[in-house]
Amino acid sequence: INRYLLPAFGEIKAVRFRTADVESYVKRRQRDGARPATINRELALLHRAFQLGYQTDPPLVARVPHFPKLAEDNARTGFLKRAEYEKLLKALPVELRLLFVFGYHLGMRKSALLRVKWSQVDFDAGLIYLEKKRSAKHIPQALPIYGDMRAFLEMQPRTSEFLFARGAAPIKDFRSAWKTAC
């Protein structure tokens, strides 16, 4: 906001704000080398501000201008083959192996994985229950325990309420260990 949006739009009153201002901003950011996804996220903040202003009673802005979106081509391209998976698994510290196994099998985001607790694991049903507020689109999900997940789960010490922990503390960051393993 402070680095890009305020310098570009800070002096423009909401009543005078136009889609042309957005288009000019997009061209300038593209010339600066910003990627489409970055520009879209920046403009999403401004669009949301207009929406919130419009939704108040009485409205703080009379209208929400159109915010065109850029096409994003940021699909993931790298895939981990089984042999690479096994090499990385052996290279990781013991306390990160279960996390890696889950990430590989379930394809969940790191932030979602790191919040999983033992209370969500049902060994008998072979499922992990994600809470409604913690899952994508706030829909409760049940994820299968399959492959080598069960073996690693059974080896995992229960020193924390969190499934992925170093001792009693939940794992928050593992970039250094990951970089070393890679």
XYZ file of N, CA, C and O in Angstrom:
728
model
N 0.826 -1.189 0.000
C 0.000 0.000 0.000
C 0.867 1.248 0.000
O 0.701 2.136 -0.830
N 1.798 1.318 0.955
C 2.638 2.511 1.061
C 3.608 2.666 -0.107
O 3.905 3.774 -0.509
N 4.086 1.557 -0.613
C 5.110 1.623 -1.662
C 4.532 1.894 -3.047
O 5.164 2.587 -3.843
N 3.345 1.340 -3.347
C 2.821 1.463 -4.700
C 1.472 2.172 -4.790
O 1.287 3.062 -5.622
N 0.523 1.785 -3.968
C -0.833 2.315 -4.109
C -0.958 3.770 -3.664
O -1.544 4.590 -4.378
N -0.434 4.106 -2.493
C -0.551 5.491 -2.029
C 0.155 6.492 -2.947
O -0.436 7.522 -3.271
N 1.389 6.205 -3.400
C 1.998 7.162 -4.323
C 1.214 7.329 -5.632
O 1.167 8.418 -6.195
N 0.585 6.262 -6.088
C -0.138 6.323 -7.359
C -1.533 6.924 -7.216
O -1.996 7.655 -8.093
N -2.232 6.630 -6.115
C -3.632 7.014 -5.984
C -3.937 7.906 -4.789
O -5.068 8.352 -4.640
N -2.973 8.151 -3.929
C -3.212 8.850 -2.673
C -3.842 10.217 -2.798
O -4.562 10.654 -1.909
N -3.593 10.929 -3.892
C -4.132 12.284 -4.057
C -5.468 12.308 -4.788
O -6.094 13.356 -4.897
N -5.913 11.166 -5.314
C -7.158 11.119 -6.091
C -8.336 10.904 -5.141
O -8.358 9.932 -4.388
N -9.309 11.793 -5.189
C -10.530 11.638 -4.392
C -11.354 10.498 -4.988
O -11.368 10.283 -6.200
N -12.063 9.768 -4.145
C -12.855 8.620 -4.597
C -13.859 9.016 -5.668
O -14.089 8.275 -6.627
N -14.444 10.187 -5.555
C -15.442 10.630 -6.520
C -14.839 10.854 -7.915
O -15.527 10.764 -8.924
N -13.541 11.114 -7.973
C -12.863 11.366 -9.251
C -12.113 10.132 -9.780
O -11.538 10.164 -10.848
N -12.120 9.072 -9.001
C -11.380 7.853 -9.378
C -12.072 7.153 -10.545
O -13.282 6.936 -10.522
N -11.296 6.800 -11.560
C -11.836 6.190 -12.772
C -11.065 4.905 -13.117
O -9.926 4.707 -12.697
N -11.687 4.085 -13.919
C -11.042 2.871 -14.413
C -9.790 3.234 -15.198
O -8.801 2.504 -15.179
N -9.797 4.371 -15.863
C -8.613 4.832 -16.604
C -7.421 4.999 -15.665
O -6.276 4.755 -16.068
N -7.668 5.395 -14.405
C -6.584 5.507 -13.420
C -5.984 4.136 -13.134
O -4.764 3.998 -12.984
N -6.839 3.132 -13.057
C -6.383 1.757 -12.835
C -5.548 1.296 -14.023
O -4.465 0.723 -13.856
N -6.042 1.532 -15.225
C -5.328 1.103 -16.433
C -3.969 1.782 -16.545
O -2.977 1.146 -16.932
N -3.899 3.040 -16.188
C -2.623 3.764 -16.200
C -1.659 3.155 -15.183
O -0.470 2.970 -15.456
N -2.174 2.824 -14.009
C -1.368 2.195 -12.968
C -0.822 0.851 -13.444
O 0.359 0.528 -13.251
N -1.677 0.067 -14.088
C -1.270 -1.251 -14.583
C -0.123 -1.100 -15.576
O 0.891 -1.812 -15.489
N -0.241 -0.180 -16.509
C 0.824 0.032 -17.510
C 2.133 0.441 -16.841
O 3.208 -0.043 -17.201
N 2.036 1.331 -15.860
C 3.240 1.786 -15.151
C 3.897 0.632 -14.396
O 5.113 0.456 -14.446
N 3.101 -0.180 -13.695
C 3.662 -1.310 -12.940
C 4.256 -2.359 -13.869
O 5.270 -2.972 -13.549
N 3.633 -2.558 -15.035
C 4.184 -3.511 -16.003
C 5.528 -3.017 -16.527
O 6.458 -3.808 -16.685
N 5.638 -1.716 -16.779
C 6.923 -1.145 -17.227
C 7.991 -1.330 -16.157
O 9.164 -1.519 -16.459
N 7.570 -1.292 -14.877
C 8.505 -1.478 -13.762
C 8.905 -2.937 -13.572
O 9.751 -3.241 -12.742
N 8.249 -3.846 -14.315
C 8.595 -5.265 -14.236
C 7.743 -6.091 -13.281
O 8.063 -7.253 -13.020
N 6.670 -5.510 -12.754
C 5.800 -6.271 -11.849
C 5.028 -7.321 -12.639
O 4.600 -7.075 -13.767
N 4.858 -8.467 -12.044
C 4.116 -9.556 -12.692
C 2.608 -9.327 -12.570
O 2.155 -8.667 -11.634
N 1.848 -9.920 -13.488
C 0.386 -9.743 -13.441
C -0.246 -10.126 -12.107
O -1.128 -9.419 -11.614
N 0.201 -11.219 -11.509
C -0.377 -11.641 -10.229
C -0.121 -10.600 -9.143
O -0.997 -10.323 -8.316
N 1.056 -10.018 -9.141
C 1.395 -8.981 -8.162
C 0.498 -7.770 -8.348
O -0.060 -7.225 -7.382
N 0.345 -7.332 -9.577
C -0.501 -6.172 -9.877
C -1.952 -6.459 -9.479
O -2.620 -5.618 -8.877
N -2.428 -7.650 -9.796
C -3.802 -8.015 -9.422
C -4.005 -7.985 -7.917
O -5.043 -7.535 -7.418
N -3.030 -8.474 -7.144
C -3.156 -8.459 -5.683
C -3.149 -7.028 -5.159
O -3.872 -6.695 -4.218
N -2.300 -6.185 -5.726
C -2.261 -4.781 -5.300
C -3.617 -4.114 -5.551
O -4.160 -3.439 -4.671
N -4.149 -4.310 -6.745
C -5.422 -3.680 -7.094
C -6.589 -4.287 -6.322
O -7.597 -3.614 -6.087
N -6.457 -5.532 -5.909
C -7.513 -6.165 -5.114
C -7.697 -5.423 -3.785
O -8.823 -5.298 -3.293
N -6.608 -4.919 -3.227
C -6.699 -4.145 -1.985
C -7.509 -2.862 -2.203
O -8.379 -2.514 -1.412
N -7.209 -2.186 -3.286
C -7.913 -0.944 -3.595
C -9.384 -1.210 -3.921
O -10.275 -0.494 -3.461
N -9.633 -2.269 -4.673
C -11.007 -2.648 -5.010
C -11.802 -2.966 -3.744
O -12.948 -2.535 -3.577
N -11.179 -3.676 -2.827
C -11.850 -4.028 -1.569
C -12.164 -2.774 -0.751
O -13.221 -2.673 -0.123
N -11.249 -1.813 -0.763
C -11.495 -0.559 -0.047
C -12.734 0.140 -0.610
O -13.576 0.639 0.150
N -12.855 0.168 -1.921
C -14.040 0.760 -2.539
C -15.306 -0.015 -2.155
O -16.340 0.579 -1.849
N -15.215 -1.336 -2.170
C -16.376 -2.155 -1.807
C -16.826 -1.875 -0.376
O -18.024 -1.725 -0.105
N -15.875 -1.823 0.538
C -16.211 -1.561 1.940
C -16.828 -0.179 2.102
O -17.785 -0.003 2.858
N -16.290 0.805 1.394
C -16.850 2.150 1.442
C -18.260 2.203 0.892
O -19.122 2.928 1.404
N -18.527 1.421 -0.124
C -19.849 1.385 -0.744
C -20.868 0.639 0.124
O -22.044 0.971 0.154
N -20.400 -0.358 0.869
C -21.301 -1.207 1.661
C -21.692 -0.596 3.003
O -22.573 -1.112 3.674
N -21.043 0.496 3.410
C -21.404 1.098 4.690
C -22.748 1.815 4.561
O -23.226 2.080 3.453
N -23.345 2.116 5.708
C -24.631 2.812 5.694
C -24.498 4.086 6.508
O -24.332 4.002 7.735
N -24.499 5.249 5.921
C -24.640 5.523 4.496
C -23.331 5.244 3.764
O -22.256 5.253 4.365
N -23.398 5.010 2.456
C -22.183 4.720 1.682
C -21.178 5.864 1.740
O -21.552 7.034 1.676
N -19.908 5.499 1.869
C -18.840 6.507 1.857
C -18.402 6.818 0.429
O -17.771 7.843 0.201
N -18.688 5.917 -0.499
C -18.440 6.155 -1.927
C -19.721 5.836 -2.681
O -20.488 4.958 -2.286
N -19.955 6.565 -3.766
C -21.202 6.406 -4.518
C -21.179 5.190 -5.433
O -22.224 4.641 -5.764
N -19.993 4.777 -5.845
C -19.899 3.656 -6.779
C -18.546 2.974 -6.628
O -17.600 3.555 -6.107
N -18.489 1.747 -7.117
C -17.226 0.994 -7.152
C -16.809 0.916 -8.611
O -17.495 0.294 -9.421
N -15.693 1.551 -8.963
C -15.242 1.502 -10.366
C -14.883 0.074 -10.779
O -14.631 -0.790 -9.934
N -14.834 -0.141 -12.074
C -14.405 -1.446 -12.599
C -12.894 -1.566 -12.458
O -12.157 -0.644 -12.780
N -12.462 -2.709 -11.962
C -11.034 -2.994 -11.817
C -10.701 -4.172 -12.729
O -10.902 -5.323 -12.342
N -10.208 -3.894 -13.948
C -9.895 -5.009 -14.848
C -8.775 -5.866 -14.265
O -7.885 -5.365 -13.596
N -8.862 -7.156 -14.519
C -7.839 -8.099 -14.023
C -6.946 -8.519 -15.169
O -7.406 -8.744 -16.287
N -5.683 -8.671 -14.855
C -4.722 -9.182 -15.823
C -4.757 -10.710 -15.812
O -4.995 -11.319 -14.762
N -4.499 -11.301 -16.946
C -4.401 -12.756 -17.016
C -3.141 -13.190 -16.277
O -2.077 -12.592 -16.453
N -3.277 -14.218 -15.455
C -2.143 -14.722 -14.685
C -1.747 -16.088 -15.214
O -2.598 -16.934 -15.419
N -0.469 -16.260 -15.414
C 0.046 -17.553 -15.851
C 1.108 -17.984 -14.854
O 2.300 -17.911 -15.113
N 0.632 -18.382 -13.679
C 1.570 -18.778 -12.632
C 1.287 -20.190 -12.125
O 1.474 -20.490 -10.960
N 0.817 -21.033 -13.032
C 0.532 -22.417 -12.652
C 1.835 -23.127 -12.278
O 2.882 -22.877 -12.864
N 1.729 -24.007 -11.310
C 2.917 -24.758 -10.898
C 3.339 -25.699 -12.016
O 2.511 -26.330 -12.655
N 4.647 -25.802 -12.198
C 5.160 -26.639 -13.276
C 6.040 -27.772 -12.771
O 6.233 -28.752 -13.456
N 6.598 -27.632 -11.606
C 7.495 -28.661 -11.093
C 6.735 -29.750 -10.366
O 5.841 -29.477 -9.566
N 7.055 -30.977 -10.651
C 6.419 -32.105 -9.981
C 7.501 -33.015 -9.445
O 8.528 -33.231 -10.080
N 7.266 -33.553 -8.267
C 8.239 -34.384 -7.595
C 7.978 -35.848 -7.925
O 6.909 -36.376 -7.628
N 8.945 -36.471 -8.549
C 8.819 -37.894 -8.878
C 9.139 -38.722 -7.628
O 9.754 -38.259 -6.689
N 8.691 -39.968 -7.627
C 8.819 -40.831 -6.452
C 10.284 -40.970 -5.993
O 10.568 -40.902 -4.797
N 11.212 -41.132 -6.927
C 12.621 -41.282 -6.549
C 13.138 -40.011 -5.869
O 13.885 -40.076 -4.885
N 12.735 -38.848 -6.371
C 13.145 -37.579 -5.760
C 12.524 -37.431 -4.369
O 13.163 -36.939 -3.443
N 11.262 -37.847 -4.263
C 10.562 -37.817 -2.973
C 11.341 -38.628 -1.939
O 11.578 -38.168 -0.822
N 11.738 -39.829 -2.296
C 12.447 -40.700 -1.358
C 13.804 -40.123 -0.965
O 14.210 -40.216 0.195
N 14.516 -39.504 -1.918
C 15.809 -38.888 -1.599
C 15.635 -37.709 -0.644
O 16.390 -37.565 0.317
N 14.637 -36.870 -0.911
C 14.392 -35.723 -0.037
C 13.957 -36.176 1.352
O 14.381 -35.605 2.361
N 13.136 -37.199 1.404
C 12.653 -37.716 2.680
C 13.823 -38.144 3.566
O 13.868 -37.830 4.753
N 14.786 -38.829 2.984
C 15.960 -39.285 3.744
C 16.855 -38.122 4.164
O 17.508 -38.173 5.198
N 16.877 -37.061 3.361
C 17.754 -35.922 3.642
C 17.183 -34.965 4.685
O 17.919 -34.175 5.274
N 15.879 -35.027 4.926
C 15.244 -34.121 5.885
C 15.484 -34.567 7.319
O 15.591 -35.765 7.588
N 15.519 -33.624 8.259
C 15.603 -34.005 9.670
C 14.355 -34.812 10.061
O 13.279 -34.622 9.482
N 14.485 -35.674 11.029
C 13.407 -36.575 11.437
C 12.121 -35.827 11.749
O 11.035 -36.246 11.354
N 12.229 -34.681 12.438
C 11.004 -33.964 12.843
C 10.239 -33.336 11.676
O 9.097 -32.914 11.837
N 10.850 -33.280 10.486
C 10.168 -32.711 9.316
C 9.652 -33.774 8.348
O 8.947 -33.449 7.399
N 9.975 -35.012 8.586
C 9.603 -36.060 7.627
C 8.095 -36.248 7.514
O 7.563 -36.370 6.414
N 7.378 -36.280 8.624
C 5.925 -36.444 8.562
C 5.290 -35.282 7.801
O 4.404 -35.488 6.972
N 5.757 -34.087 8.061
C 5.245 -32.904 7.355
C 5.454 -33.045 5.849
O 4.545 -32.782 5.052
N 6.613 -33.488 5.460
C 6.917 -33.683 4.040
C 6.038 -34.773 3.428
O 5.505 -34.611 2.330
N 5.858 -35.866 4.144
C 5.027 -36.970 3.660
C 3.592 -36.482 3.439
O 2.983 -36.752 2.411
N 3.063 -35.735 4.395
C 1.704 -35.200 4.265
C 1.608 -34.228 3.090
O 0.656 -34.273 2.314
N 2.567 -33.337 2.993
C 2.559 -32.373 1.890
C 2.613 -33.065 0.542
O 1.900 -32.684 -0.398
N 3.418 -34.094 0.439
C 3.552 -34.836 -0.819
C 2.249 -35.546 -1.183
O 1.785 -35.478 -2.316
N 1.660 -36.223 -0.227
C 0.456 -37.004 -0.504
C -0.817 -36.167 -0.622
O -1.699 -36.495 -1.407
N -0.926 -35.108 0.164
C -2.176 -34.357 0.208
C -2.146 -33.074 -0.611
O -3.193 -32.533 -0.940
N -0.965 -32.563 -0.911
C -0.869 -31.343 -1.706
C -1.467 -30.131 -1.015
O -1.907 -29.200 -1.670
N -1.468 -30.134 0.300
C -2.031 -29.009 1.052
C -1.023 -27.872 1.147
O 0.177 -28.084 1.055
N -1.534 -26.693 1.377
C -0.666 -25.542 1.609
C 0.060 -25.715 2.934
O -0.473 -26.289 3.893
N 1.269 -25.179 2.973
C 2.091 -25.271 4.170
C 1.356 -24.707 5.384
O 1.335 -25.310 6.455
N 0.731 -23.564 5.228
C 0.051 -22.921 6.360
C -1.079 -23.793 6.909
O -1.298 -23.838 8.111
N -1.790 -24.491 6.031
C -2.878 -25.376 6.478
C -2.306 -26.608 7.177
O -2.833 -27.049 8.207
N -1.240 -27.155 6.642
C -0.624 -28.333 7.258
C -0.129 -28.038 8.667
O -0.332 -28.832 9.581
N 0.517 -26.899 8.825
C 1.127 -26.587 10.112
C 0.105 -26.369 11.224
O 0.452 -26.380 12.396
N -1.174 -26.217 10.891
C -2.225 -26.028 11.898
C -2.915 -27.330 12.293
O -3.756 -27.333 13.194
N -2.602 -28.444 11.650
C -3.277 -29.715 11.956
C -2.878 -30.186 13.353
O -1.707 -30.175 13.719
N -3.895 -30.615 14.113
C -3.674 -31.082 15.484
C -3.960 -32.579 15.567
O -4.676 -33.143 14.744
N -3.419 -33.200 16.609
C -3.637 -34.633 16.828
C -5.119 -34.944 16.978
O -5.583 -36.004 16.573
N -5.877 -34.023 17.543
C -7.306 -34.257 17.760
C -8.077 -34.386 16.449
O -9.205 -34.867 16.440
N -7.480 -33.984 15.352
C -8.128 -34.076 14.050
C -7.834 -35.399 13.336
O -8.391 -35.671 12.290
N -6.952 -36.200 13.909
C -6.539 -37.460 13.290
C -7.392 -38.593 13.851
O -7.484 -38.778 15.056
N -8.020 -39.342 12.944
C -8.828 -40.501 13.333
C -8.196 -41.742 12.698
O -8.416 -42.030 11.523
N -7.366 -42.442 13.496
C -6.671 -43.623 12.982
C -7.654 -44.707 12.545
O -7.451 -45.360 11.534
N -8.712 -44.904 13.324
C -9.671 -45.971 13.022
C -10.349 -45.747 11.668
O -10.516 -46.677 10.886
N -10.748 -44.526 11.413
C -11.416 -44.205 10.137
C -10.414 -43.981 9.016
O -10.785 -43.958 7.844
N -9.143 -43.796 9.380
C -8.120 -43.515 8.370
C -8.303 -42.142 7.751
O -8.044 -41.948 6.560
N -8.714 -41.169 8.583
C -9.010 -39.833 8.074
C -8.423 -38.747 8.970
O -8.224 -38.940 10.163
N -8.204 -37.598 8.362
C -7.821 -36.385 9.073
C -8.925 -35.378 8.780
O -9.217 -35.096 7.613
N -9.533 -34.860 9.828
C -10.647 -33.928 9.660
C -10.142 -32.500 9.754
O -9.561 -32.115 10.771
N -10.353 -31.745 8.690
C -10.000 -30.333 8.712
C -11.221 -29.547 9.162
O -12.318 -29.752 8.658
N -11.002 -28.661 10.089
C -12.099 -27.850 10.608
C -12.646 -26.945 9.521
O -11.925 -26.532 8.616
N -13.890 -26.624 9.651
C -14.577 -25.780 8.673
C -13.848 -24.460 8.462
O -13.606 -24.045 7.338
N -13.447 -23.810 9.538
C -12.817 -22.493 9.408
C -11.379 -22.576 8.895
O -10.811 -21.581 8.491
N -10.773 -23.736 8.906
C -9.383 -23.883 8.477
C -9.227 -24.456 7.074
O -8.128 -24.562 6.565
N -10.313 -24.858 6.441
C -10.213 -25.500 5.136
C -10.564 -24.518 4.027
O -11.127 -23.454 4.274
N -10.231 -24.891 2.823
C -10.518 -24.052 1.670
C -12.019 -23.788 1.586
O -12.828 -24.695 1.752
N -12.389 -22.577 1.340
C -13.781 -22.148 1.197
C -14.617 -22.454 2.429
O -15.833 -22.552 2.370
N -13.967 -22.658 3.570
C -14.646 -22.887 4.847
C -15.628 -24.061 4.804
O -16.702 -24.018 5.369
N -15.236 -25.110 4.103
C -16.032 -26.330 4.029
C -15.259 -27.402 4.791
O -14.081 -27.620 4.525
N -15.893 -28.087 5.748
C -15.175 -29.142 6.462
C -14.733 -30.237 5.482
O -15.457 -30.557 4.543
N -13.557 -30.756 5.707
C -13.034 -31.787 4.812
C -12.502 -32.952 5.633
O -12.030 -32.774 6.747
N -12.557 -34.123 5.030
C -11.947 -35.314 5.610
C -10.919 -35.804 4.604
O -11.256 -36.117 3.466
N -9.667 -35.830 5.015
C -8.582 -36.234 4.128
C -8.145 -37.647 4.458
O -8.021 -38.002 5.633
N -7.873 -38.459 3.445
C -7.490 -39.856 3.705
C -6.055 -39.976 4.205
O -5.176 -39.220 3.816
N -5.863 -40.945 5.070
C -4.510 -41.330 5.486
C -4.166 -42.525 4.606
O -4.802 -43.572 4.700
N -3.196 -42.363 3.720
C -2.866 -43.448 2.798
C -1.367 -43.440 2.498
O -0.636 -42.574 2.962
N -0.956 -44.417 1.701
C 0.470 -44.528 1.364
C 1.278 -44.728 2.631
O 0.876 -45.450 3.546
N 2.401 -44.040 2.707
C 3.259 -44.189 3.883
C 2.909 -43.196 4.999
O 3.616 -43.081 5.985
N 1.786 -42.520 4.864
C 1.374 -41.554 5.879
C 1.146 -42.218 7.238
O 1.586 -41.712 8.265
N 0.448 -43.355 7.253
C 0.128 -44.028 8.520
C 1.408 -44.439 9.259
O 1.523 -44.218 10.467
N 2.364 -45.003 8.545
C 3.609 -45.435 9.192
C 4.328 -44.249 9.832
O 4.819 -44.350 10.968
N 4.371 -43.128 9.129
C 5.039 -41.952 9.686
C 4.222 -41.346 10.828
O 4.794 -40.836 11.795
N 2.906 -41.396 10.737
C 2.056 -40.917 11.828
C 2.303 -41.718 13.097
O 2.388 -41.156 14.194
N 2.397 -43.027 12.950
C 2.596 -43.889 14.110
C 3.962 -43.676 14.750
O 4.131 -43.876 15.951
N 4.954 -43.247 13.968
C 6.289 -42.979 14.502
C 6.397 -41.596 15.148
O 7.313 -41.349 15.924
N 5.474 -40.704 14.820
C 5.542 -39.321 15.287
C 5.282 -39.236 16.787
O 4.247 -39.687 17.263
N 6.209 -38.641 17.547
C 5.964 -38.497 18.992
C 4.855 -37.468 19.247
O 4.716 -36.499 18.507
N 4.077 -37.708 20.285
C 2.974 -36.792 20.629
C 3.426 -35.863 21.754
O 2.953 -35.952 22.887
N 4.332 -34.965 21.414
C 4.882 -34.041 22.405
C 4.183 -32.689 22.377
O 4.504 -31.815 23.164
N 3.245 -32.534 21.466
C 2.532 -31.272 21.300
C 1.109 -31.579 20.862
O 0.824 -32.668 20.379
N 0.224 -30.604 20.989
C -1.129 -30.791 20.452
C -1.103 -30.752 18.929
O -1.994 -31.266 18.276
N -0.055 -30.144 18.370
C 0.079 -30.054 16.920
C 0.761 -31.293 16.369
O 1.679 -31.832 16.973
N 0.322 -31.710 15.220
C 0.860 -32.899 14.578
C 2.328 -32.690 14.200
O 3.152 -33.573 14.365
N 2.632 -31.512 13.699
C 3.987 -31.210 13.245
C 4.640 -30.287 14.255
O 4.346 -29.096 14.319
N 5.520 -30.875 15.080
C 6.133 -30.115 16.165
C 7.583 -30.533 16.358
O 7.982 -31.639 15.995
N 8.323 -29.606 16.925
C 9.679 -29.881 17.406
C 9.571 -29.859 18.923
O 9.460 -28.796 19.513
N 9.542 -31.028 19.525
C 9.283 -31.093 20.958
C 7.855 -30.659 21.221
O 6.929 -31.127 20.576
N 7.670 -29.689 22.118
C 6.327 -29.201 22.441
C 5.903 -28.041 21.540
O 4.733 -27.705 21.486
N 6.854 -27.449 20.832
C 6.553 -26.261 20.015
C 6.144 -26.658 18.593
O 6.807 -27.467 17.947
N 5.055 -26.066 18.106
C 4.662 -26.365 16.718
C 5.712 -25.845 15.750
O 6.352 -24.818 16.000
N 5.894 -26.555 14.655
C 6.831 -26.116 13.623
C 6.236 -24.886 12.944
O 5.078 -24.874 12.560
N 7.039 -23.852 12.825
C 6.590 -22.626 12.173
C 7.370 -22.373 10.884
O 6.834 -21.876 9.912
N 8.645 -22.685 10.907
C 9.493 -22.412 9.750
C 10.494 -23.548 9.578
O 11.032 -24.056 10.558
N 10.699 -23.936 8.340
C 11.638 -25.033 8.077
C 12.436 -24.769 6.801
O 12.983 -25.681 6.192
N 12.518 -23.495 6.396
C 13.194 -23.153 5.133
C 14.657 -23.589 5.119
O 15.127 -24.105 4.100
N 15.352 -23.393 6.198
C 16.778 -23.742 6.234
C 16.977 -25.244 6.050
O 17.795 -25.691 5.240
N 16.203 -26.047 6.777
C 16.300 -27.508 6.670
C 15.884 -27.959 5.275
O 16.480 -28.887 4.711
N 14.868 -27.329 4.721
C 14.403 -27.693 3.373
C 15.476 -27.388 2.344
O 15.760 -28.190 1.472
N 16.085 -26.228 2.470
C 17.143 -25.815 1.523
C 18.339 -26.787 1.611
O 18.864 -27.212 0.583
N 18.690 -27.173 2.809
C 19.786 -28.130 2.988
C 19.446 -29.477 2.358
O 20.270 -30.075 1.668
N 18.231 -29.945 2.592
C 17.808 -31.244 2.032
C 17.791 -31.201 0.512
O 18.181 -32.154 -0.158
N 17.313 -30.100 -0.037
C 17.274 -29.983 -1.502
C 18.669 -29.943 -2.090
O 18.941 -30.492 -3.147
